[in-house]
Tab-separated table of C-alpha atoms in Angstrom:
chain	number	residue	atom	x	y	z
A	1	UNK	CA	0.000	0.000	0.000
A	2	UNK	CA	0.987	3.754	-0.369
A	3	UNK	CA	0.386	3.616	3.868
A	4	UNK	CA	3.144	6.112	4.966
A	5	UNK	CA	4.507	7.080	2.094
A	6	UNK	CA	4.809	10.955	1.311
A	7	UNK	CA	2.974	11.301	-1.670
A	8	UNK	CA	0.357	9.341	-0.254
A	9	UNK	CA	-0.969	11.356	2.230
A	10	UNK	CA	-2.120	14.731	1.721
A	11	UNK	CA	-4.560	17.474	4.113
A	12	UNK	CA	-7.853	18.766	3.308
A	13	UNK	CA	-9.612	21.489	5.703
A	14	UNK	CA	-7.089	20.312	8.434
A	15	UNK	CA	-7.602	16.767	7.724
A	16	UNK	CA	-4.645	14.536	7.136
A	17	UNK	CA	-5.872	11.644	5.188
A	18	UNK	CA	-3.637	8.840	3.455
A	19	UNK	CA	-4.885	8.504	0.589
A	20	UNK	CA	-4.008	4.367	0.198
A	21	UNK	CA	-6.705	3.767	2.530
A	22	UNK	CA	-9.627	5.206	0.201
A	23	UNK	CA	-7.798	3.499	-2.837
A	24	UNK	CA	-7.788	0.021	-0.660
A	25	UNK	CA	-11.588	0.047	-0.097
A	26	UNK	CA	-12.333	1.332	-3.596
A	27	UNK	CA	-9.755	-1.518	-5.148
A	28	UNK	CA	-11.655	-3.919	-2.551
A	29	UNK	CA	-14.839	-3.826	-4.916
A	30	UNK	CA	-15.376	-6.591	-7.449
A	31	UNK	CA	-16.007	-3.800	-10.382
A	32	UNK	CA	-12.705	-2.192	-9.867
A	33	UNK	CA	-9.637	-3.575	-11.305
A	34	UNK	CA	-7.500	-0.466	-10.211
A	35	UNK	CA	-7.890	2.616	-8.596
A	36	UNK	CA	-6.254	5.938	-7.008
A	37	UNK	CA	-7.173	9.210	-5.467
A	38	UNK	CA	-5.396	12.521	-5.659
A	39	UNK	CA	-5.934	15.724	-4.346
A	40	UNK	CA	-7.191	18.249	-7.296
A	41	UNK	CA	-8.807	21.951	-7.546
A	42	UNK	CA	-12.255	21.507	-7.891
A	43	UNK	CA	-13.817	23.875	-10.594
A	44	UNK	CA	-15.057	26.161	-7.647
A	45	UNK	CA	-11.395	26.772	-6.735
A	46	UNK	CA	-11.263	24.638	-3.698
A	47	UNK	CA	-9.385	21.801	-2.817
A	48	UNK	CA	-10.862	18.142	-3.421
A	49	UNK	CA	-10.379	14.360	-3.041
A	50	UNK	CA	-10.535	13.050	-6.911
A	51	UNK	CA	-11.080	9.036	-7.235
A	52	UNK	CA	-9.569	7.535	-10.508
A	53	UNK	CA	-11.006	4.355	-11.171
A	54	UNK	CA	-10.238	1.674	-14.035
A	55	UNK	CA	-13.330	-0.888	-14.061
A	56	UNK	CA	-12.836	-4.529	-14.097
A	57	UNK	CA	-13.133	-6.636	-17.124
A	58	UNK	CA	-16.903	-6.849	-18.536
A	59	UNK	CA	-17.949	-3.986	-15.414
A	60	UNK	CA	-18.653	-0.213	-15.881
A	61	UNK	CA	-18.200	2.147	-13.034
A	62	UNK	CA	-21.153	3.153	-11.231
A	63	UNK	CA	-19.682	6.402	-9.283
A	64	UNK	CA	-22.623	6.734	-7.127
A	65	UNK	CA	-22.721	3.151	-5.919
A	66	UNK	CA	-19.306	2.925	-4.967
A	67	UNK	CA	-19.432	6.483	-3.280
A	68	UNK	CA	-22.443	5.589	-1.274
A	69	UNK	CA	-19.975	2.561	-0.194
A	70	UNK	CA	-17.310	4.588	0.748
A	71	UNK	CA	-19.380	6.989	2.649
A	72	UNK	CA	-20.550	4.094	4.378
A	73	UNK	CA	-17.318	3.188	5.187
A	74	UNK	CA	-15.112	6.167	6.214
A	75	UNK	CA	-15.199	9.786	7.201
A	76	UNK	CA	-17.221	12.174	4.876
A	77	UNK	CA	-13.622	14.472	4.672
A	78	UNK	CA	-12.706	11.028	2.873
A	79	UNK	CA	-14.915	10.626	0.463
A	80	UNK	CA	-13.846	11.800	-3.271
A	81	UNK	CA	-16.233	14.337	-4.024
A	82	UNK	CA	-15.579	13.515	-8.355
A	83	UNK	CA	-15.115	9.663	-10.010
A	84	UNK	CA	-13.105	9.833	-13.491
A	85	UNK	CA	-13.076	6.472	-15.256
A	86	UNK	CA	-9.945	5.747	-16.651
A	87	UNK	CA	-8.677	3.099	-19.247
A	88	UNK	CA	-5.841	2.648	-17.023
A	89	UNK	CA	-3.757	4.588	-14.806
A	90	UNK	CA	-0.534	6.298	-15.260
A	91	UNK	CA	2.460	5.040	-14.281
A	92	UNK	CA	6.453	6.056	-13.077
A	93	UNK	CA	9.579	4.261	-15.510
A	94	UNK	CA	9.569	1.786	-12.420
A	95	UNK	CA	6.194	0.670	-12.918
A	96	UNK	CA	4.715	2.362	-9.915
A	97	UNK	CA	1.388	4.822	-9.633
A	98	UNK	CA	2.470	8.194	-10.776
A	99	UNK	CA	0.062	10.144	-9.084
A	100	UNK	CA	1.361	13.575	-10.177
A	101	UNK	CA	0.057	12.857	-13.882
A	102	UNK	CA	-3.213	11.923	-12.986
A	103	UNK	CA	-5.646	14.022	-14.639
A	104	UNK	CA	-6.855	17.540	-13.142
A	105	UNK	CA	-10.731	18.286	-13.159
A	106	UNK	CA	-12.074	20.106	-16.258
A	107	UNK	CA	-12.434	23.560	-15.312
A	108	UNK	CA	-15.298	24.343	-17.536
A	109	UNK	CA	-17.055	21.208	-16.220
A	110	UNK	CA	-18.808	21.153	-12.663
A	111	UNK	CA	-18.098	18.604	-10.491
A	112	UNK	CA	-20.767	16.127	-10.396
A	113	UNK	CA	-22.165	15.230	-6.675
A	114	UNK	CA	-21.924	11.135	-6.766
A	115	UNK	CA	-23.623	10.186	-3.649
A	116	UNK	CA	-27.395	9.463	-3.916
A	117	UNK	CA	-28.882	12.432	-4.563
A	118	UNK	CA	-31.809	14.048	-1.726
A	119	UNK	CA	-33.392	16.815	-4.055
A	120	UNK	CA	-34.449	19.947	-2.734
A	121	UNK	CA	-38.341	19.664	-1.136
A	122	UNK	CA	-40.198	23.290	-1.116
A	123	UNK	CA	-39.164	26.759	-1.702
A	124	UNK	CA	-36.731	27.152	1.515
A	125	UNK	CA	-34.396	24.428	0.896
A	126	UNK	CA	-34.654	25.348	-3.130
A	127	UNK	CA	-33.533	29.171	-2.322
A	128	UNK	CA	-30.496	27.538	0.049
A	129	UNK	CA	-29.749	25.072	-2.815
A	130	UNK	CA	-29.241	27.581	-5.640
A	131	UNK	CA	-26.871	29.368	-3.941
A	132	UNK	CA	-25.055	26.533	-2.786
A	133	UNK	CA	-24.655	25.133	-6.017
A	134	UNK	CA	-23.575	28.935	-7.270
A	135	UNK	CA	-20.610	29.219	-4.978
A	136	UNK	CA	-19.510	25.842	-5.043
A	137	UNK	CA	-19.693	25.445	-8.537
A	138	UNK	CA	-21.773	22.436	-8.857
A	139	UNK	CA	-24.840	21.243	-10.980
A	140	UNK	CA	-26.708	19.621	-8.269
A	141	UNK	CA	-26.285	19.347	-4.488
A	142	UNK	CA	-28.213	17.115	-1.951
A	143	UNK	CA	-29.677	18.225	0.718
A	144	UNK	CA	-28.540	15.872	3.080
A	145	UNK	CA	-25.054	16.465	1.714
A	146	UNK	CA	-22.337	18.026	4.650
A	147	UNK	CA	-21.066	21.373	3.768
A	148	UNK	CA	-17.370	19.974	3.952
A	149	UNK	CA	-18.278	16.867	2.076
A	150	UNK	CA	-18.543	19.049	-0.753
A	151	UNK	CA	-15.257	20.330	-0.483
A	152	UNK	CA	-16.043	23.860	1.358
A	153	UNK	CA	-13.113	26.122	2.859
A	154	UNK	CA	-13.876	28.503	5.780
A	155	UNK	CA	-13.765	31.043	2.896
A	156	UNK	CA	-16.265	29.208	0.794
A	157	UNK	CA	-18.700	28.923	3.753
A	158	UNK	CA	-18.316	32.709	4.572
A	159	UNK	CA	-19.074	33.714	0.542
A	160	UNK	CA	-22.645	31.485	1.176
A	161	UNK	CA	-23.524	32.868	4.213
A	162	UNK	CA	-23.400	36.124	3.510
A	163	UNK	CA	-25.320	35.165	-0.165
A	164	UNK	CA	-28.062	33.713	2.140
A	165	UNK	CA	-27.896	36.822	4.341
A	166	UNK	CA	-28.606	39.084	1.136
A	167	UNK	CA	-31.520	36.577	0.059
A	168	UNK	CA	-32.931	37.478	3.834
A	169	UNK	CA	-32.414	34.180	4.890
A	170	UNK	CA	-30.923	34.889	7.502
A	171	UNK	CA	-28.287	31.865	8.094
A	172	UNK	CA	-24.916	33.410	8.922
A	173	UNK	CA	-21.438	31.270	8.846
A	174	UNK	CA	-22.138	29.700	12.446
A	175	UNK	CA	-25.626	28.029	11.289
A	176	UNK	CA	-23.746	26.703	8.281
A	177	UNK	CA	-21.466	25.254	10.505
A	178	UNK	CA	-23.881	23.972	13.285
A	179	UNK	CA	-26.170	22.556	10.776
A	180	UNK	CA	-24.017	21.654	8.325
A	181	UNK	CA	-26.738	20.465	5.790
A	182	UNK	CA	-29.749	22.490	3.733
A	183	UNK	CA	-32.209	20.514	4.853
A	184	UNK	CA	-31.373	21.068	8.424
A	185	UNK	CA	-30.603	24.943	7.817
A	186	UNK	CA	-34.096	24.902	6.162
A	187	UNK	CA	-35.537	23.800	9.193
A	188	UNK	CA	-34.092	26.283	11.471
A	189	UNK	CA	-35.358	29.187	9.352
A	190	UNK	CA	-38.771	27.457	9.203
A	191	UNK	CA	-39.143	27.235	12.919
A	192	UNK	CA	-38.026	31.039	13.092
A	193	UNK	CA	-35.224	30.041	14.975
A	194	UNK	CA	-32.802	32.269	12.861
A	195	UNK	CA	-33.529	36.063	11.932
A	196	UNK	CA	-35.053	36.880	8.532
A	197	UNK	CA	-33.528	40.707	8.505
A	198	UNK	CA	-31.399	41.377	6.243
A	199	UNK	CA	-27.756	41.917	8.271
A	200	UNK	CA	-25.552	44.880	6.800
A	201	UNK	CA	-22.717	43.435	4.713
A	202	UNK	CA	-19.323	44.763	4.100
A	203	UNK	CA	-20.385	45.069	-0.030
A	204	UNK	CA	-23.118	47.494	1.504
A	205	UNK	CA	-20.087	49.778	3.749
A	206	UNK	CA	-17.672	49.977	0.401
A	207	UNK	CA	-20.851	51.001	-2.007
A	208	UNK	CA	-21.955	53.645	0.426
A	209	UNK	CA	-18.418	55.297	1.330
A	210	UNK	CA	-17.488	54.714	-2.424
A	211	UNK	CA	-14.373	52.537	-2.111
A	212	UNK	CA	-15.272	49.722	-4.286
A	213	UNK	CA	-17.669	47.259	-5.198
């Protein structure tokens, strides 16, 4: 296994994950021949885990099957948050992974959310959603999906709570992170348990003293 090695173990949001471990469970399946993860920039300009998968003779990869395993299985800081099927995977003069080759994530193409997929259910969790999938640059997101399963930063979770401050929402950074899923922070602001006022934000400061935008 890469267990130990350096270029098998990387950190994500403070997390120091070895990245052999994730490959071992995903090379565990019967539909996998071979597999490896890498950390990549997701198209949203955050960090992410990236699973590389080569199926097994006469098997296609089903990403959201062998997510849901995973998630089942380990830590949701763990779980790759994008599946690329590959015909095989790259390798060093030696014979050995070479990890640094592996493909990076299409910019122009959204990372696709590969865990079963909880769509949004009435106009509260819908408004949350769409701004969600705005700043984190994806086409769909569940709603029973962790904020840092998705791949969010402290910086990413600050840029949608004050988005869902300026919809009057009313969820600041510290519901995000004490809820931690829409359908939770949909709750809250349909039991009034978070203000619907419209908080001053620092966009409002610069456009009335004229510094910026």
């Amino acid at each position: 296994t890469l267990l130990g090695r350096r270029d098998g173990q990387v950190k994500l949001r403070g997390y120091r994950i070895e990245l052999g471990e994730i490959e071992a469970r995903l090379r565990a399946d019967a539909a996998v021949a071979k597999a490896a993860v890498a950390l990549k920039t997701a198209p949203s300009g955050t960090d992410c885990l990236v699973a590389y998968v080569v199926a097994a003779p006469d098997e296609t990869m089903d990403e959201g099957r062998l997510s849901a395993q995973l998630a089942a299985e380990l830590p949701d800081y763990m779980v790759p948050s994008a599946f690329v099927a590959l015909s095989d995977l790259p390798q060093t003069a030696n014979g050995k992974l070479d990890r640094k080759v592996l493909p990076d994530l299409e910019n122009s193409a959204p990372v696709r959310l590969l865990r079963n997929l909880e769509p949004a259910a009435g106009e509260t969790e819908r408004r949350i959603a769409a701004i969600w999938q705005e700043v984190l640059g994806v086409q769909e997101v569940s709603v029973t999906e962790t904020i840092f399963s998705l791949g969010a930063d402290s910086l990413t979770i600050f840029r949608i709570a004050a988005r869902q401050i300026e919809a009057g929402l009313g969820l600041e950074a510290r519901h995000i992170l004490e809820h931690g899923t829409i359908r939770a922070l949909a709750a809250q602001v349909q039991a009034g348990s978070v203000s619907k006022t419209r908080k001053p934000l620092l966009s409002d400061f610069r456009r009335s003293t004229g510094t910026g935008t």
